[in-house]
Amino acid sequence: MDQITFHHDTVLSDVHMLLPNTCHLMTRLNYVGQPVFISKFKILSDGEKLDNNDPGKALKDADDYDDPKEGREKNTEATQGKDGEGCGEGNMKPFLDEDGDLDITHRPRKSPMGGSSRDLVCPIILKQSNPVLQQEEENVDDEVDKCFKGIIRIEHTMATPLEDVGKQVWRGALLLADFILSKPATFRGTTVLELGAGTGLTSIIMATIAKTVYCTDVGEDLLSMCKRNVLLNRHMTEHSGGEVRVRHLDWLQHDLCTDDDVEFSWTEDEVADMHKNTTFIIAADVCYDDDLTDGLFRTLYQLCSNFTHSCTVLISIEKRMNFTLRHMDVSCKAYDHFRHCLSQLQDLVDGRCSFSVEQLPSNFAQFLLYERIEQLELWKVIITPLPFDQARYNSELFSS
């Protein structure tokens, strides 16, 4: 396989670069020839989760991640003299081997089986394939599922062009997943629609609490990857009784595809169920292009205009600051346009719905390990249909 190269339009998620001590295993080539990796995300227990109200609280050791305490002990040993006393600054003697080279003490890797601490490397021949689960994966027994209890396995690509960023995992998805896990009573038994679901990570976590999750995006290859991830994590959703349905939904089109001959199309019953029962719409890190952002808000308006009940929309976004020669300053054009669309939605008066916009604090507990930076934001929009009489009055007033 040719070596992966970076081009001017290559985009790489910080999640893949900064996730500590995680082995990203490349498994295959997808339908369009891109390398596909699989990564594990552990949902931390109550004793392990990070309390963002208490930044000084220590994180308990998790099997899949480095133990910072162990590293500190090694550093302490390296800075002590023969008598166990710390060497003062300027008096520290370097550790040299017999050849006079600098001898660096490394923390030993944990090896549960003993013997060599290195992982066994088994070379494989990759081939381009359509992402369909093998029969043996579809019939994984309960014992194998128990090995992945509390572990989300996600297939994804890395270093993609901008149009394929949905195939990567982004911090906004992890932030939204944290919020869902911190408010289980809010989402239990609900019907949820995710827009721009990408790899499906947030939909999968939502399905551990909610009843039905419509996981939507565009592109056959992306939706196939998303469906594969849903199957890989069915041990998480089946245990709670949740269901994820991967469906095609294009923000730049007005109608939902209900053609039986098209994969990932909707059935008439699903469309009716989505309109009747959806109480939450979620979207994670999808506002990076102005045209797509406009399409997102048009889709939200069109969907909620068909609802006869209130709906809560949750949108996570990361402000990505860039220095531009045009402004000669640091700016975030995509974020500014997103805020403009939010303002327009809140001020919209059309006689059908009322809109309430609110930014939520990001100090809820952290169940997944990632860097929760200050540029991550979570927004809530409550869309409420107006009563018939008031709607008719406002409509006549608006038209005049």
Short mmCIF file of C-alpha atoms in Angstrom, two decimals:
data_model
loop_
_atom_site.label_atom_id
_atom_site.label_comp_id
_atom_site.label_asym_id
_atom_site.label_seq_id
_atom_site.Cartn_x
_atom_site.Cartn_y
_atom_site.Cartn_z
CA MET A 1 0.00 0.00 0.00
CA ASP A 2 1.29 3.45 -0.85
CA GLN A 3 2.42 5.61 2.03
CA ILE A 4 -0.26 7.99 3.31
CA THR A 5 0.56 11.58 2.37
CA PHE A 6 -0.86 14.87 3.56
CA HIS A 7 -2.17 17.38 1.04
CA HIS A 8 -3.19 21.01 1.41
CA ASP A 9 -6.83 19.99 1.93
CA THR A 10 -6.14 17.18 4.42
CA VAL A 11 -7.98 17.38 7.74
CA LEU A 12 -7.03 15.37 10.85
CA SER A 13 -9.11 15.29 14.04
CA ASP A 14 -7.37 16.15 17.31
CA VAL A 15 -9.10 13.15 18.89
CA HIS A 16 -6.90 10.77 16.89
CA MET A 17 -3.72 12.71 17.69
CA LEU A 18 -4.28 13.35 21.40
CA LEU A 19 -6.15 10.28 22.69
CA PRO A 20 -3.69 8.91 25.28
CA ASN A 21 -2.14 5.48 24.88
CA THR A 22 -4.67 4.33 22.30
CA CYS A 23 -3.75 1.88 19.56
CA HIS A 24 -5.47 2.83 16.32
CA LEU A 25 -5.59 -0.52 14.49
CA MET A 26 -5.90 -0.25 10.72
CA THR A 27 -8.24 -3.02 9.62
CA ARG A 28 -9.00 -2.59 5.92
CA LEU A 29 -9.53 -0.22 3.02
CA ASN A 30 -13.02 1.15 2.57
CA TYR A 31 -15.03 1.20 -0.63
CA VAL A 32 -13.26 4.33 -1.91
CA GLY A 33 -9.78 3.06 -1.00
CA GLN A 34 -9.23 4.96 2.27
CA PRO A 35 -7.50 3.17 5.21
CA VAL A 36 -10.00 2.33 7.95
CA PHE A 37 -8.95 2.25 11.60
CA ILE A 38 -10.73 1.01 14.71
CA SER A 39 -10.37 2.73 18.07
CA LYS A 40 -11.81 1.98 21.50
CA PHE A 41 -13.48 4.57 23.71
CA LYS A 42 -14.12 3.54 27.30
CA ILE A 43 -17.14 4.91 29.14
CA LEU A 44 -15.76 5.72 32.59
CA SER A 45 -17.58 4.51 35.66
CA ASP A 46 -18.79 6.83 38.42
CA GLY A 47 -15.53 6.34 40.27
CA GLU A 48 -13.40 7.04 37.18
CA LYS A 49 -15.23 9.92 35.53
CA LEU A 50 -13.76 13.41 35.54
CA ASP A 51 -15.56 16.09 37.53
CA ASN A 52 -15.20 19.31 35.56
CA ASN A 53 -16.37 21.29 38.57
CA ASP A 54 -13.26 20.02 40.39
CA PRO A 55 -10.28 20.17 37.98
CA GLY A 56 -7.93 18.93 40.70
CA LYS A 57 -9.75 15.64 41.20
CA ALA A 58 -7.56 12.68 40.23
CA LEU A 59 -8.70 10.20 37.63
CA LYS A 60 -8.62 6.60 38.77
CA ASP A 61 -6.51 4.23 36.77
CA ALA A 62 -8.31 2.78 33.74
CA ASP A 63 -6.99 -0.32 32.03
CA ASP A 64 -6.82 1.25 28.57
CA TYR A 65 -4.95 4.39 29.59
CA ASP A 66 -1.64 5.42 31.12
CA ASP A 67 -1.36 5.75 34.89
CA PRO A 68 0.04 9.23 35.57
CA LYS A 69 0.97 8.22 39.12
CA GLU A 70 3.23 5.48 37.84
CA GLY A 71 5.00 7.97 35.60
CA ARG A 72 5.51 10.34 38.53
CA GLU A 73 7.08 7.56 40.58
CA LYS A 74 9.55 6.86 37.81
CA ASN A 75 10.40 10.54 37.54
CA THR A 76 10.95 10.65 41.30
CA GLU A 77 13.33 7.72 41.17
CA ALA A 78 15.27 9.30 38.34
CA THR A 79 15.84 12.51 40.30
CA GLN A 80 17.03 10.86 43.52
CA GLY A 81 20.64 10.19 44.44
CA LYS A 82 22.08 6.92 45.70
CA ASP A 83 20.97 7.69 49.24
CA GLY A 84 17.43 8.46 48.11
CA GLU A 85 17.84 12.21 48.54
CA GLY A 86 16.72 14.53 45.83
CA CYS A 87 19.48 16.28 43.90
CA GLY A 88 19.27 20.03 43.80
CA GLU A 89 19.03 21.90 40.54
CA GLY A 90 22.44 22.15 38.94
CA ASN A 91 23.77 19.16 40.92
CA MET A 92 21.82 16.45 39.06
CA LYS A 93 24.17 13.90 37.52
CA PRO A 94 23.13 12.35 34.22
CA PHE A 95 22.72 8.57 34.05
CA LEU A 96 25.15 7.13 31.52
CA ASP A 97 25.52 3.61 30.23
CA GLU A 98 28.83 1.76 29.90
CA ASP A 99 29.52 3.44 26.55
CA GLY A 100 28.99 6.91 27.99
CA ASP A 101 25.62 7.43 26.26
CA LEU A 102 22.67 8.94 28.11
CA ASP A 103 20.70 6.13 29.77
CA ILE A 104 16.98 6.92 29.96
CA THR A 105 14.80 4.88 32.27
CA HIS A 106 11.52 3.94 30.60
CA ARG A 107 8.38 2.90 32.42
CA PRO A 108 7.83 -0.82 31.69
CA ARG A 109 4.74 -1.77 29.76
CA LYS A 110 2.15 -3.84 31.53
CA SER A 111 2.14 -7.40 30.24
CA PRO A 112 -0.74 -9.48 31.67
CA MET A 113 0.61 -12.69 30.17
CA GLY A 114 4.19 -12.14 31.36
CA GLY A 115 7.25 -12.58 29.18
CA SER A 116 7.87 -10.03 26.46
CA SER A 117 6.19 -6.67 26.94
CA ARG A 118 5.91 -6.07 23.21
CA ASP A 119 2.71 -6.78 21.34
CA LEU A 120 2.81 -9.54 18.78
CA VAL A 121 2.84 -8.07 15.27
CA CYS A 122 0.93 -10.06 12.68
CA PRO A 123 1.24 -8.57 9.20
CA ILE A 124 -1.88 -8.73 7.08
CA ILE A 125 -2.64 -8.01 3.45
CA LEU A 126 -5.22 -5.28 3.08
CA LYS A 127 -7.66 -5.29 0.23
CA GLN A 128 -10.29 -2.84 -0.84
CA SER A 129 -13.68 -4.06 0.35
CA ASN A 130 -17.23 -3.00 0.82
CA PRO A 131 -17.72 -2.45 4.59
CA VAL A 132 -20.00 -5.41 5.31
CA LEU A 133 -19.63 -7.36 8.54
CA GLN A 134 -18.40 -10.91 8.14
CA GLN A 135 -20.78 -13.65 9.17
CA GLU A 136 -18.67 -14.60 12.17
CA GLU A 137 -18.84 -11.01 13.45
CA GLU A 138 -22.59 -11.01 13.14
CA ASN A 139 -22.79 -14.06 15.39
CA VAL A 140 -20.46 -12.94 18.18
CA ASP A 141 -21.39 -14.86 21.32
CA ASP A 142 -22.11 -13.42 24.75
CA GLU A 143 -18.63 -14.22 26.07
CA VAL A 144 -16.98 -11.99 23.46
CA ASP A 145 -19.48 -9.19 24.13
CA LYS A 146 -18.60 -9.27 27.82
CA CYS A 147 -14.98 -8.43 26.92
CA PHE A 148 -16.16 -5.09 25.51
CA LYS A 149 -18.50 -4.13 28.34
CA GLY A 150 -18.35 -0.34 28.65
CA ILE A 151 -16.18 -0.08 25.52
CA ILE A 152 -17.31 1.68 22.35
CA ARG A 153 -15.51 0.40 19.24
CA ILE A 154 -15.56 2.85 16.37
CA GLU A 155 -14.31 2.38 12.84
CA HIS A 156 -13.11 5.62 11.27
CA THR A 157 -10.65 7.06 8.80
CA MET A 158 -7.93 9.61 9.47
CA ALA A 159 -6.45 12.53 7.54
CA THR A 160 -9.37 12.89 5.13
CA PRO A 161 -10.30 15.66 2.69
CA LEU A 162 -12.78 18.19 4.03
CA GLU A 163 -15.73 16.51 2.32
CA ASP A 164 -15.02 13.27 4.23
CA VAL A 165 -14.56 14.67 7.74
CA GLY A 166 -17.69 12.78 8.82
CA LYS A 167 -15.59 9.61 8.73
CA GLN A 168 -13.48 10.88 11.63
CA VAL A 169 -14.29 11.23 15.34
CA TRP A 170 -14.43 14.82 16.61
CA ARG A 171 -14.40 16.33 20.09
CA GLY A 172 -17.86 17.79 19.61
CA ALA A 173 -19.28 14.25 19.42
CA LEU A 174 -17.55 13.33 22.69
CA LEU A 175 -18.81 16.48 24.41
CA LEU A 176 -22.40 15.75 23.34
CA ALA A 177 -21.99 12.11 24.40
CA ASP A 178 -20.84 13.29 27.86
CA PHE A 179 -23.92 15.47 28.20
CA ILE A 180 -26.18 12.54 27.27
CA LEU A 181 -24.50 10.24 29.78
CA SER A 182 -24.75 12.90 32.50
CA LYS A 183 -28.54 13.31 31.98
CA PRO A 184 -29.89 9.74 31.56
CA ALA A 185 -33.32 10.54 33.01
CA THR A 186 -33.80 13.27 30.38
CA PHE A 187 -33.36 10.93 27.41
CA ARG A 188 -34.66 7.61 28.76
CA GLY A 189 -37.28 6.03 26.50
CA THR A 190 -37.29 8.90 23.98
CA THR A 191 -37.14 9.02 20.19
CA VAL A 192 -34.10 10.94 18.96
CA LEU A 193 -32.94 12.16 15.56
CA GLU A 194 -29.24 12.83 14.95
CA LEU A 195 -28.25 15.02 12.01
CA GLY A 196 -24.79 14.59 10.50
CA ALA A 197 -24.05 11.54 12.65
CA GLY A 198 -20.75 10.66 10.94
CA THR A 199 -19.29 7.51 12.49
CA GLY A 200 -22.38 7.15 14.70
CA LEU A 201 -20.60 7.37 18.06
CA THR A 202 -23.09 9.81 19.62
CA SER A 203 -26.10 7.89 18.30
CA ILE A 204 -24.73 4.65 19.76
CA ILE A 205 -24.27 6.24 23.18
CA MET A 206 -27.71 7.83 22.96
CA ALA A 207 -29.22 4.40 22.20
CA THR A 208 -27.92 3.08 25.54
CA ILE A 209 -30.59 5.32 27.11
CA ALA A 210 -33.16 6.27 24.45
CA LYS A 211 -35.69 3.96 22.83
CA THR A 212 -35.15 4.77 19.14
CA VAL A 213 -32.37 6.78 17.50
CA TYR A 214 -32.55 7.77 13.83
CA CYS A 215 -28.87 8.13 12.90
CA THR A 216 -28.66 10.15 9.69
CA ASP A 217 -26.05 11.44 7.27
CA VAL A 218 -25.27 11.32 3.54
CA GLY A 219 -23.02 9.15 1.38
CA GLU A 220 -23.28 5.39 0.94
CA ASP A 221 -19.73 4.73 2.13
CA LEU A 222 -20.14 6.84 5.28
CA LEU A 223 -23.53 5.34 6.11
CA SER A 224 -22.12 1.83 5.61
CA MET A 225 -19.34 2.63 8.07
CA CYS A 226 -21.90 4.02 10.48
CA LYS A 227 -24.03 0.88 10.20
CA ARG A 228 -20.96 -1.25 10.81
CA ASN A 229 -20.22 0.71 14.00
CA VAL A 230 -23.79 0.19 15.18
CA LEU A 231 -23.38 -3.58 14.70
CA LEU A 232 -19.98 -3.57 16.41
CA ASN A 233 -21.56 -1.99 19.49
CA ARG A 234 -24.86 -3.82 19.63
CA HIS A 235 -23.78 -5.26 23.00
CA MET A 236 -24.18 -1.71 24.35
CA THR A 237 -27.59 -0.95 22.85
CA GLU A 238 -29.32 -4.34 23.04
CA HIS A 239 -28.65 -4.53 26.77
CA SER A 240 -30.66 -1.33 27.31
CA GLY A 241 -33.30 -2.08 24.67
CA GLY A 242 -32.33 0.86 22.45
CA GLU A 243 -32.34 0.74 18.66
CA VAL A 244 -30.28 2.69 16.14
CA ARG A 245 -31.62 3.02 12.59
CA VAL A 246 -29.11 4.36 10.07
CA ARG A 247 -30.88 6.48 7.46
CA HIS A 248 -30.06 8.89 4.65
CA LEU A 249 -30.95 12.54 5.26
CA ASP A 250 -29.56 15.29 3.03
CA TRP A 251 -29.85 18.85 4.38
CA LEU A 252 -29.72 20.23 0.84
CA GLN A 253 -32.85 18.29 -0.19
CA HIS A 254 -36.41 18.98 0.93
CA ASP A 255 -37.82 15.46 1.10
CA LEU A 256 -36.79 12.23 2.81
CA CYS A 257 -35.95 9.34 0.48
CA THR A 258 -38.57 6.59 0.79
CA ASP A 259 -37.53 4.55 -2.29
CA ASP A 260 -37.41 0.86 -1.34
CA ASP A 261 -34.66 0.24 -3.90
CA VAL A 262 -32.29 2.75 -2.27
CA GLU A 263 -30.18 1.60 0.67
CA PHE A 264 -30.65 3.55 3.91
CA SER A 265 -33.96 4.99 2.70
CA TRP A 266 -36.88 5.62 5.06
CA THR A 267 -40.10 3.65 5.27
CA GLU A 268 -43.38 5.53 5.44
CA ASP A 269 -43.90 4.22 8.97
CA GLU A 270 -40.49 5.53 10.05
CA VAL A 271 -41.22 8.98 8.63
CA ALA A 272 -44.51 9.06 10.51
CA ASP A 273 -42.88 7.82 13.70
CA MET A 274 -40.07 10.38 13.45
CA HIS A 275 -42.54 13.27 12.96
CA LYS A 276 -44.87 12.08 15.70
CA ASN A 277 -42.47 11.00 18.45
CA THR A 278 -39.13 12.80 18.07
CA THR A 279 -38.54 14.96 21.13
CA PHE A 280 -34.78 15.50 20.71
CA ILE A 281 -32.68 16.41 17.70
CA ILE A 282 -28.91 16.31 18.17
CA ALA A 283 -25.96 17.37 16.01
CA ALA A 284 -22.25 17.27 16.87
CA ASP A 285 -19.56 19.42 15.25
CA VAL A 286 -21.34 19.82 11.92
CA CYS A 287 -20.97 23.60 11.36
CA TYR A 288 -17.72 23.97 9.44
CA ASP A 289 -19.12 25.10 6.07
CA ASP A 290 -21.53 28.03 5.65
CA ASP A 291 -23.68 26.33 3.01
CA LEU A 292 -24.04 23.21 5.14
CA THR A 293 -24.82 25.33 8.21
CA ASP A 294 -27.60 27.05 6.27
CA GLY A 295 -28.85 23.63 5.20
CA LEU A 296 -28.79 22.41 8.80
CA PHE A 297 -31.00 25.24 10.05
CA ARG A 298 -33.39 24.91 7.09
CA THR A 299 -33.70 21.20 7.86
CA LEU A 300 -34.36 21.91 11.55
CA TYR A 301 -37.09 24.37 10.63
CA GLN A 302 -38.72 22.05 8.09
CA LEU A 303 -38.71 19.08 10.46
CA CYS A 304 -40.02 20.92 13.49
CA SER A 305 -42.71 22.66 11.43
CA ASN A 306 -44.23 19.20 10.95
CA PHE A 307 -44.17 18.41 14.68
CA THR A 308 -47.25 18.88 16.83
CA HIS A 309 -45.17 18.92 20.00
CA SER A 310 -42.17 20.74 21.41
CA CYS A 311 -38.71 19.55 20.43
CA THR A 312 -35.32 20.21 21.99
CA VAL A 313 -32.32 20.61 19.69
CA LEU A 314 -28.80 20.09 21.07
CA ILE A 315 -25.86 21.27 18.97
CA SER A 316 -22.23 20.92 20.01
CA ILE A 317 -19.59 22.94 18.21
CA GLU A 318 -15.87 23.62 18.47
CA LYS A 319 -14.57 27.07 17.65
CA ARG A 320 -11.53 26.59 15.42
CA MET A 321 -9.58 29.82 15.43
CA ASN A 322 -7.44 30.77 12.44
CA PHE A 323 -5.29 33.74 11.56
CA THR A 324 -6.38 35.20 8.22
CA LEU A 325 -4.58 37.72 6.05
CA ARG A 326 -7.95 39.17 5.08
CA HIS A 327 -8.73 40.20 8.65
CA MET A 328 -5.12 40.35 9.90
CA ASP A 329 -6.47 38.82 13.06
CA VAL A 330 -7.55 35.54 14.61
CA SER A 331 -11.11 34.70 13.61
CA CYS A 332 -13.52 31.81 13.26
CA LYS A 333 -15.73 32.45 10.26
CA ALA A 334 -17.67 29.16 10.50
CA TYR A 335 -18.50 29.78 14.16
CA ASP A 336 -19.55 33.37 13.46
CA HIS A 337 -21.95 32.18 10.77
CA PHE A 338 -23.33 29.53 13.14
CA ARG A 339 -24.05 32.20 15.76
CA HIS A 340 -25.68 34.37 13.10
CA CYS A 341 -28.00 31.50 12.14
CA LEU A 342 -28.88 30.93 15.79
CA SER A 343 -29.75 34.61 16.16
CA GLN A 344 -31.91 34.52 13.04
CA LEU A 345 -33.74 31.44 14.29
CA GLN A 346 -34.45 33.00 17.68
CA ASP A 347 -35.82 36.16 16.04
CA LEU A 348 -37.89 34.28 13.47
CA VAL A 349 -41.63 35.03 13.57
CA ASP A 350 -43.61 32.98 11.06
CA GLY A 351 -46.73 32.00 13.00
CA ARG A 352 -45.80 28.31 13.19
CA CYS A 353 -43.24 27.96 15.97
CA SER A 354 -41.45 29.88 18.68
CA PHE A 355 -37.72 29.43 19.22
CA SER A 356 -35.71 29.69 22.42
CA VAL A 357 -31.89 29.62 22.23
CA GLU A 358 -29.57 29.01 25.18
CA GLN A 359 -25.90 28.11 25.63
CA LEU A 360 -25.46 25.34 28.18
CA PRO A 361 -22.54 25.26 30.64
CA SER A 362 -19.90 22.65 29.86
CA ASN A 363 -19.08 21.70 33.45
CA PHE A 364 -20.98 18.40 33.46
CA ALA A 365 -19.11 15.18 34.27
CA GLN A 366 -16.73 13.72 31.70
CA PHE A 367 -17.33 10.04 30.92
CA LEU A 368 -14.96 9.82 27.94
CA LEU A 369 -11.27 10.69 27.86
CA TYR A 370 -10.47 13.64 25.60
CA GLU A 371 -9.28 17.21 26.03
CA ARG A 372 -12.33 19.32 26.88
CA ILE A 373 -11.02 22.67 25.70
CA GLU A 374 -12.73 26.00 26.29
CA GLN A 375 -13.54 26.31 22.58
CA LEU A 376 -16.09 23.48 22.90
CA GLU A 377 -19.66 24.75 23.29
CA LEU A 378 -23.08 23.16 23.68
CA TRP A 379 -26.23 24.98 22.55
CA LYS A 380 -29.87 24.17 23.23
CA VAL A 381 -32.76 25.29 21.04
CA ILE A 382 -36.34 24.65 22.17
CA ILE A 383 -38.82 24.71 19.30
CA THR A 384 -42.47 25.00 20.33
CA PRO A 385 -45.42 24.90 17.88
CA LEU A 386 -47.87 27.76 18.39
CA PRO A 387 -51.57 27.10 19.12
CA PHE A 388 -53.76 27.19 16.04
CA ASP A 389 -55.52 30.46 16.79
CA GLN A 390 -52.33 32.29 17.67
CA ALA A 391 -50.58 30.83 14.66
CA ARG A 392 -53.32 32.00 12.32
CA TYR A 393 -53.28 35.48 13.88
CA ASN A 394 -49.50 35.77 13.66
CA SER A 395 -49.55 34.45 10.11
CA GLU A 396 -52.05 37.07 8.99
CA LEU A 397 -50.11 39.76 10.81
CA PHE A 398 -46.85 38.62 9.25
CA SER A 399 -48.28 38.48 5.72
CA SER A 400 -49.71 42.00 6.01
#
